[in-house]
């Protein structure tokens, strides 16, 4: 089984967040900028290249089939014998029955067993979607991950299965293509005829080297930073066999639909088919659309041959319907039925479930919109048009055709709203799906389209609870990829209109021609303008919306507005909003807020959204993410609680464990027992020396601050430290005047202090800024903590929060994520530079319960830059990360 893992030389890279007691060396600004440029290149280069390849393929297809009319293609499809279509459907079923072997062989190779029917279902769904949508590694991999994780596999196991299947897919394709080119002669008159031997040799060499490496090499190969363990010979043969069989059956489906006039035996056909598929896969155009067709036409020498081009294009269109669309529809129905059962069981509404369905419905809505646009660009079948002319007046047909394309463009826009879980998008989509079904029937009795739209509406109807957001449709942001997808669909519609009616001579009068039998071209042009008009009006409305104000520090009014929310919140750390160094973002009704700072491209929220209204907190996460995207930033949530992880999973953020927080259960806290002997002796000793703790009410704090300021300054000088920020308090008179103060007195002189966070819900108490005099006796802070815990317990508080210990609780096992292993290494061996273990040991003597804390952020290569920005925010700049 091929297994990839980072080599030792790559394990020492990374960065991490820091607390007041420690930090880590991070990437330089130049390194961060270079990596940011790489992110932008990867983000935009792939989609743009795919669109360029699609445009090139459509141009080539237009040139190759320039003399072919749309009616000729449709006529070939209409006259395909039922026997051939049935044969193609049977071969398609056989092909999809072979595909589960990819997963079964992969699971066997990694030593995992799952029920075969379950594996077959996962395989069918993943291939039905990836074959049609393209990007097999991403689409198929994400679907497998979603279902295999539910089945009990680990993330590493799923990665191995996906890698095994992908390699089998390509090895089989190379093997069958190369073998066919070497053994089967291709007519020399075809473009590929002179290159077949050389190309066949190269393609055969790839799987042969793979098999030989598995048989001869026992040690892993090191490829850049990765170690690749080649599979044994028997496993490699399985990979090649299942891949070759899969591709052979796919070719047989198309061969059954090809015209008899082609006069090419299956071996030669197989070689051209496989080369066209390789070209389509390399282009990364979804489903190889246009690229596959262009290579097939060129491979069969159909250029300029109208008698041959039209039947081939008809066969290719029928092939896409049978091999791609039929399985996609079946897989969609299976997924909808499977997930609809989950909607009736609240226990199944997990974050993974909530995260899957809205993007799933958004994708289907996007496809439905594209279908309506493409349908509006083509002519109505003559038989159906004749029936309509007897049943409906001409204006009904014309209006229905126009509205059908307008609805299609609207669905493309609404699909983004569904992905963002907007309530308005949900209701509008339901209405437009039903309206589109009616318009499809009235414009040409297109019952196929109507059935698709009605099925999607039926599946979407019971899922209203997943679309809970009340935000405006015009406030949503469209990513570059989404805009490119909409523009590509609209561009393909334009191409389809030009291709379908290339023989119609254009004139201005064409726009105003209305006829049952001679009005297809005018209807297509008007429908195209209607769709483009919807896109233009939405873009214009979005562009002229009011500009967003730039984040600013909160004023006294905003802090007063936040005060009741943070007092009722379960975590006392919400009081950090009172520092005034973080901007506050409230929901529309003022039921929750997010406090955040900006460093570089990272918009870093401190903790979870503050508030008791779960719906408001949920909406705020979406609003914050959209505001970040609109400003070109990355949304980041620092120190989030495990109970709120679903808030970030459902918006597509990655989670990173950054440490554990110590919380003492006060009802169980006391100084009894042998384990508390040291603490007990410290407290008794300091009490005998005249120490006492006073909890100073908030209104009396300002009068004490001049005395406390001298203690703070002396502490900073003695520690050679400077004030931090963001997740830690600083000596700021306005900030300290907003909370009570715990002061340690010795003979009427203050020797230590800490500002106290208290919640009105009595859920939790905590402290933030802690300073003591350099000449204070040892154990003074232990004494302060013990006295504060006993006071909080007497007041009725349930927990006392001691704060987070960075990097604690991370695992260094081999199968743990790279960040966990790196963090565990720093935690265990970084004492020379930062006191991570010492901090954990200090807090542990109070017998706290340790709870994990996470960082929610964009994944991938942006993560090192995000961690750098977070560390810089906390430390008051990059220079503060590597010094006190």
PDB file of C-alpha atoms in Angstrom, residues 637-783:
ATOM      1  CA  UNK A 637     -10.913  32.301  16.063  1.00  0.00           C
ATOM      2  CA  UNK A 638      -8.363  31.922  18.860  1.00  0.00           C
ATOM      3  CA  UNK A 639      -8.908  29.806  22.017  1.00  0.00           C
ATOM      4  CA  UNK A 640     -12.318  28.392  21.078  1.00  0.00           C
ATOM      5  CA  UNK A 641     -14.214  25.982  23.312  1.00  0.00           C
ATOM      6  CA  UNK A 642     -14.868  22.321  22.302  1.00  0.00           C
ATOM      7  CA  UNK A 643     -18.645  22.789  22.669  1.00  0.00           C
ATOM      8  CA  UNK A 644     -18.620  25.435  19.912  1.00  0.00           C
ATOM      9  CA  UNK A 645     -16.537  23.635  17.293  1.00  0.00           C
ATOM     10  CA  UNK A 646     -19.564  23.060  15.068  1.00  0.00           C
ATOM     11  CA  UNK A 647     -19.847  26.850  14.602  1.00  0.00           C
ATOM     12  CA  UNK A 648     -16.549  26.807  12.726  1.00  0.00           C
ATOM     13  CA  UNK A 649     -16.805  23.434  11.008  1.00  0.00           C
ATOM     14  CA  UNK A 650     -19.992  24.427   9.208  1.00  0.00           C
ATOM     15  CA  UNK A 651     -18.340  27.516   7.666  1.00  0.00           C
ATOM     16  CA  UNK A 652     -15.472  25.393   6.345  1.00  0.00           C
ATOM     17  CA  UNK A 653     -12.724  26.323   8.816  1.00  0.00           C
ATOM     18  CA  UNK A 654      -9.987  23.966  10.001  1.00  0.00           C
ATOM     19  CA  UNK A 655      -9.363  23.260  13.680  1.00  0.00           C
ATOM     20  CA  UNK A 656      -6.007  23.132  15.417  1.00  0.00           C
ATOM     21  CA  UNK A 657      -5.517  22.210  19.061  1.00  0.00           C
ATOM     22  CA  UNK A 658      -3.286  24.842  20.673  1.00  0.00           C
ATOM     23  CA  UNK A 659      -3.304  23.799  24.322  1.00  0.00           C
ATOM     24  CA  UNK A 660      -5.462  23.151  27.359  1.00  0.00           C
ATOM     25  CA  UNK A 661      -7.215  25.457  29.806  1.00  0.00           C
ATOM     26  CA  UNK A 662      -7.111  24.786  33.542  1.00  0.00           C
ATOM     27  CA  UNK A 663     -10.440  25.159  35.374  1.00  0.00           C
ATOM     28  CA  UNK A 664     -10.842  24.343  39.068  1.00  0.00           C
ATOM     29  CA  UNK A 665     -14.192  22.919  40.189  1.00  0.00           C
ATOM     30  CA  UNK A 666     -14.727  25.064  43.296  1.00  0.00           C
ATOM     31  CA  UNK A 667     -17.158  22.808  45.137  1.00  0.00           C
ATOM     32  CA  UNK A 668     -14.377  20.220  45.365  1.00  0.00           C
ATOM     33  CA  UNK A 669     -11.524  22.620  46.100  1.00  0.00           C
ATOM     34  CA  UNK A 670      -9.906  22.600  49.572  1.00  0.00           C
ATOM     35  CA  UNK A 671      -6.487  22.442  51.192  1.00  0.00           C
ATOM     36  CA  UNK A 672      -7.003  19.095  52.863  1.00  0.00           C
ATOM     37  CA  UNK A 673      -4.870  16.066  52.182  1.00  0.00           C
ATOM     38  CA  UNK A 674      -1.235  15.263  51.662  1.00  0.00           C
ATOM     39  CA  UNK A 675      -1.149  16.607  48.080  1.00  0.00           C
ATOM     40  CA  UNK A 676      -2.021  20.112  49.332  1.00  0.00           C
ATOM     41  CA  UNK A 677       0.541  20.185  52.124  1.00  0.00           C
ATOM     42  CA  UNK A 678       2.880  22.626  50.345  1.00  0.00           C
ATOM     43  CA  UNK A 679       0.040  25.014  49.485  1.00  0.00           C
ATOM     44  CA  UNK A 680      -1.329  24.782  53.005  1.00  0.00           C
ATOM     45  CA  UNK A 681       2.045  25.560  54.567  1.00  0.00           C
ATOM     46  CA  UNK A 682       2.571  28.513  52.176  1.00  0.00           C
ATOM     47  CA  UNK A 683      -0.788  30.042  53.044  1.00  0.00           C
ATOM     48  CA  UNK A 684      -0.285  29.610  56.814  1.00  0.00           C
ATOM     49  CA  UNK A 685       3.224  31.087  56.655  1.00  0.00           C
ATOM     50  CA  UNK A 686       2.127  34.215  54.754  1.00  0.00           C
ATOM     51  CA  UNK A 687      -0.870  34.733  57.028  1.00  0.00           C
ATOM     52  CA  UNK A 688       1.487  34.704  60.019  1.00  0.00           C
ATOM     53  CA  UNK A 689       3.597  37.349  58.227  1.00  0.00           C
ATOM     54  CA  UNK A 690       0.603  39.671  58.101  1.00  0.00           C
ATOM     55  CA  UNK A 691      -0.623  39.013  54.564  1.00  0.00           C
ATOM     56  CA  UNK A 692      -4.290  39.446  53.738  1.00  0.00           C
ATOM     57  CA  UNK A 693      -6.358  39.571  50.520  1.00  0.00           C
ATOM     58  CA  UNK A 694      -9.029  42.171  49.892  1.00  0.00           C
ATOM     59  CA  UNK A 695     -11.525  42.117  47.015  1.00  0.00           C
ATOM     60  CA  UNK A 696     -11.856  45.790  46.148  1.00  0.00           C
ATOM     61  CA  UNK A 697     -15.175  46.707  44.459  1.00  0.00           C
ATOM     62  CA  UNK A 698     -15.014  48.190  40.989  1.00  0.00           C
ATOM     63  CA  UNK A 699     -15.998  51.705  42.065  1.00  0.00           C
ATOM     64  CA  UNK A 700     -13.104  51.885  44.571  1.00  0.00           C
ATOM     65  CA  UNK A 701     -10.406  50.668  42.177  1.00  0.00           C
ATOM     66  CA  UNK A 702      -9.482  54.061  40.567  1.00  0.00           C
ATOM     67  CA  UNK A 703      -8.306  55.443  43.912  1.00  0.00           C
ATOM     68  CA  UNK A 704      -5.898  52.507  44.329  1.00  0.00           C
ATOM     69  CA  UNK A 705      -4.352  52.600  40.873  1.00  0.00           C
ATOM     70  CA  UNK A 706      -1.483  55.045  41.646  1.00  0.00           C
ATOM     71  CA  UNK A 707      -0.195  52.671  44.349  1.00  0.00           C
ATOM     72  CA  UNK A 708      -0.647  49.630  42.127  1.00  0.00           C
ATOM     73  CA  UNK A 709       1.105  51.362  39.219  1.00  0.00           C
ATOM     74  CA  UNK A 710       4.400  51.392  41.132  1.00  0.00           C
ATOM     75  CA  UNK A 711       4.098  47.635  41.763  1.00  0.00           C
ATOM     76  CA  UNK A 712       3.410  47.010  38.052  1.00  0.00           C
ATOM     77  CA  UNK A 713       6.352  49.117  36.882  1.00  0.00           C
ATOM     78  CA  UNK A 714       8.717  47.397  39.310  1.00  0.00           C
ATOM     79  CA  UNK A 715       7.491  43.977  38.149  1.00  0.00           C
ATOM     80  CA  UNK A 716       8.085  44.847  34.484  1.00  0.00           C
ATOM     81  CA  UNK A 717      11.590  46.124  35.232  1.00  0.00           C
ATOM     82  CA  UNK A 718      12.503  43.094  37.292  1.00  0.00           C
ATOM     83  CA  UNK A 719      11.190  40.658  34.662  1.00  0.00           C
ATOM     84  CA  UNK A 720      12.628  42.736  31.800  1.00  0.00           C
ATOM     85  CA  UNK A 721       9.229  42.373  30.171  1.00  0.00           C
ATOM     86  CA  UNK A 722       6.831  44.682  28.395  1.00  0.00           C
ATOM     87  CA  UNK A 723       3.065  44.892  28.199  1.00  0.00           C
ATOM     88  CA  UNK A 724       1.330  42.330  26.014  1.00  0.00           C
ATOM     89  CA  UNK A 725      -2.173  42.574  24.617  1.00  0.00           C
ATOM     90  CA  UNK A 726      -5.104  40.962  22.813  1.00  0.00           C
ATOM     91  CA  UNK A 727      -5.490  37.764  24.908  1.00  0.00           C
ATOM     92  CA  UNK A 728      -3.803  39.298  27.955  1.00  0.00           C
ATOM     93  CA  UNK A 729      -4.461  42.418  29.978  1.00  0.00           C
ATOM     94  CA  UNK A 730      -2.170  45.397  30.387  1.00  0.00           C
ATOM     95  CA  UNK A 731      -1.886  48.078  33.064  1.00  0.00           C
ATOM     96  CA  UNK A 732      -4.363  50.515  31.630  1.00  0.00           C
ATOM     97  CA  UNK A 733      -6.321  52.636  34.096  1.00  0.00           C
ATOM     98  CA  UNK A 734      -9.526  52.617  32.051  1.00  0.00           C
ATOM     99  CA  UNK A 735      -9.379  48.836  31.701  1.00  0.00           C
ATOM    100  CA  UNK A 736      -8.581  48.118  35.351  1.00  0.00           C
ATOM    101  CA  UNK A 737     -11.330  50.480  36.512  1.00  0.00           C
ATOM    102  CA  UNK A 738     -13.964  48.288  34.837  1.00  0.00           C
ATOM    103  CA  UNK A 739     -13.477  45.194  37.064  1.00  0.00           C
ATOM    104  CA  UNK A 740     -13.016  44.431  40.776  1.00  0.00           C
ATOM    105  CA  UNK A 741      -9.451  44.090  42.057  1.00  0.00           C
ATOM    106  CA  UNK A 742      -7.898  41.502  44.358  1.00  0.00           C
ATOM    107  CA  UNK A 743      -5.156  43.182  46.396  1.00  0.00           C
ATOM    108  CA  UNK A 744      -2.662  41.501  48.722  1.00  0.00           C
ATOM    109  CA  UNK A 745      -1.831  43.754  51.678  1.00  0.00           C
ATOM    110  CA  UNK A 746       1.071  43.504  54.122  1.00  0.00           C
ATOM    111  CA  UNK A 747       0.922  45.925  57.013  1.00  0.00           C
ATOM    112  CA  UNK A 748      -1.344  48.316  55.087  1.00  0.00           C
ATOM    113  CA  UNK A 749       0.921  48.279  52.037  1.00  0.00           C
ATOM    114  CA  UNK A 750      -0.135  46.598  48.761  1.00  0.00           C
ATOM    115  CA  UNK A 751       2.406  43.991  47.588  1.00  0.00           C
ATOM    116  CA  UNK A 752       0.453  42.247  44.805  1.00  0.00           C
ATOM    117  CA  UNK A 753      -2.747  42.621  42.833  1.00  0.00           C
ATOM    118  CA  UNK A 754      -4.850  40.976  40.134  1.00  0.00           C
ATOM    119  CA  UNK A 755      -7.976  42.238  38.405  1.00  0.00           C
ATOM    120  CA  UNK A 756     -10.887  39.826  38.814  1.00  0.00           C
ATOM    121  CA  UNK A 757     -13.355  38.624  36.162  1.00  0.00           C
ATOM    122  CA  UNK A 758     -16.750  37.726  37.648  1.00  0.00           C
ATOM    123  CA  UNK A 759     -19.820  36.515  35.759  1.00  0.00           C
ATOM    124  CA  UNK A 760     -23.357  37.351  36.866  1.00  0.00           C
ATOM    125  CA  UNK A 761     -24.371  33.800  35.979  1.00  0.00           C
ATOM    126  CA  UNK A 762     -22.065  32.573  38.797  1.00  0.00           C
ATOM    127  CA  UNK A 763     -20.625  30.113  36.300  1.00  0.00           C
ATOM    128  CA  UNK A 764     -16.988  31.163  36.438  1.00  0.00           C
ATOM    129  CA  UNK A 765     -14.488  33.509  38.096  1.00  0.00           C
ATOM    130  CA  UNK A 766     -10.988  34.283  36.853  1.00  0.00           C
ATOM    131  CA  UNK A 767      -8.120  36.762  36.932  1.00  0.00           C
ATOM    132  CA  UNK A 768      -6.200  38.481  34.164  1.00  0.00           C
ATOM    133  CA  UNK A 769      -3.425  40.975  34.967  1.00  0.00           C
ATOM    134  CA  UNK A 770      -1.287  39.712  37.898  1.00  0.00           C
ATOM    135  CA  UNK A 771       1.622  41.741  39.269  1.00  0.00           C
ATOM    136  CA  UNK A 772       3.617  41.603  42.533  1.00  0.00           C
ATOM    137  CA  UNK A 773       6.421  43.545  44.157  1.00  0.00           C
ATOM    138  CA  UNK A 774       9.941  42.215  43.428  1.00  0.00           C
ATOM    139  CA  UNK A 775      10.711  42.014  47.169  1.00  0.00           C
ATOM    140  CA  UNK A 776       7.515  40.072  47.956  1.00  0.00           C
ATOM    141  CA  UNK A 777       7.988  36.776  49.851  1.00  0.00           C
ATOM    142  CA  UNK A 778       8.050  33.476  47.912  1.00  0.00           C
ATOM    143  CA  UNK A 779       4.725  31.788  47.314  1.00  0.00           C
ATOM    144  CA  UNK A 780       2.768  35.030  47.229  1.00  0.00           C
ATOM    145  CA  UNK A 781       0.924  34.195  44.001  1.00  0.00           C
ATOM    146  CA  UNK A 782       0.031  30.731  45.348  1.00  0.00           C
ATOM    147  CA  UNK A 783      -1.464  32.468  48.368  1.00  0.00           C
TER     148      UNK A 783
END
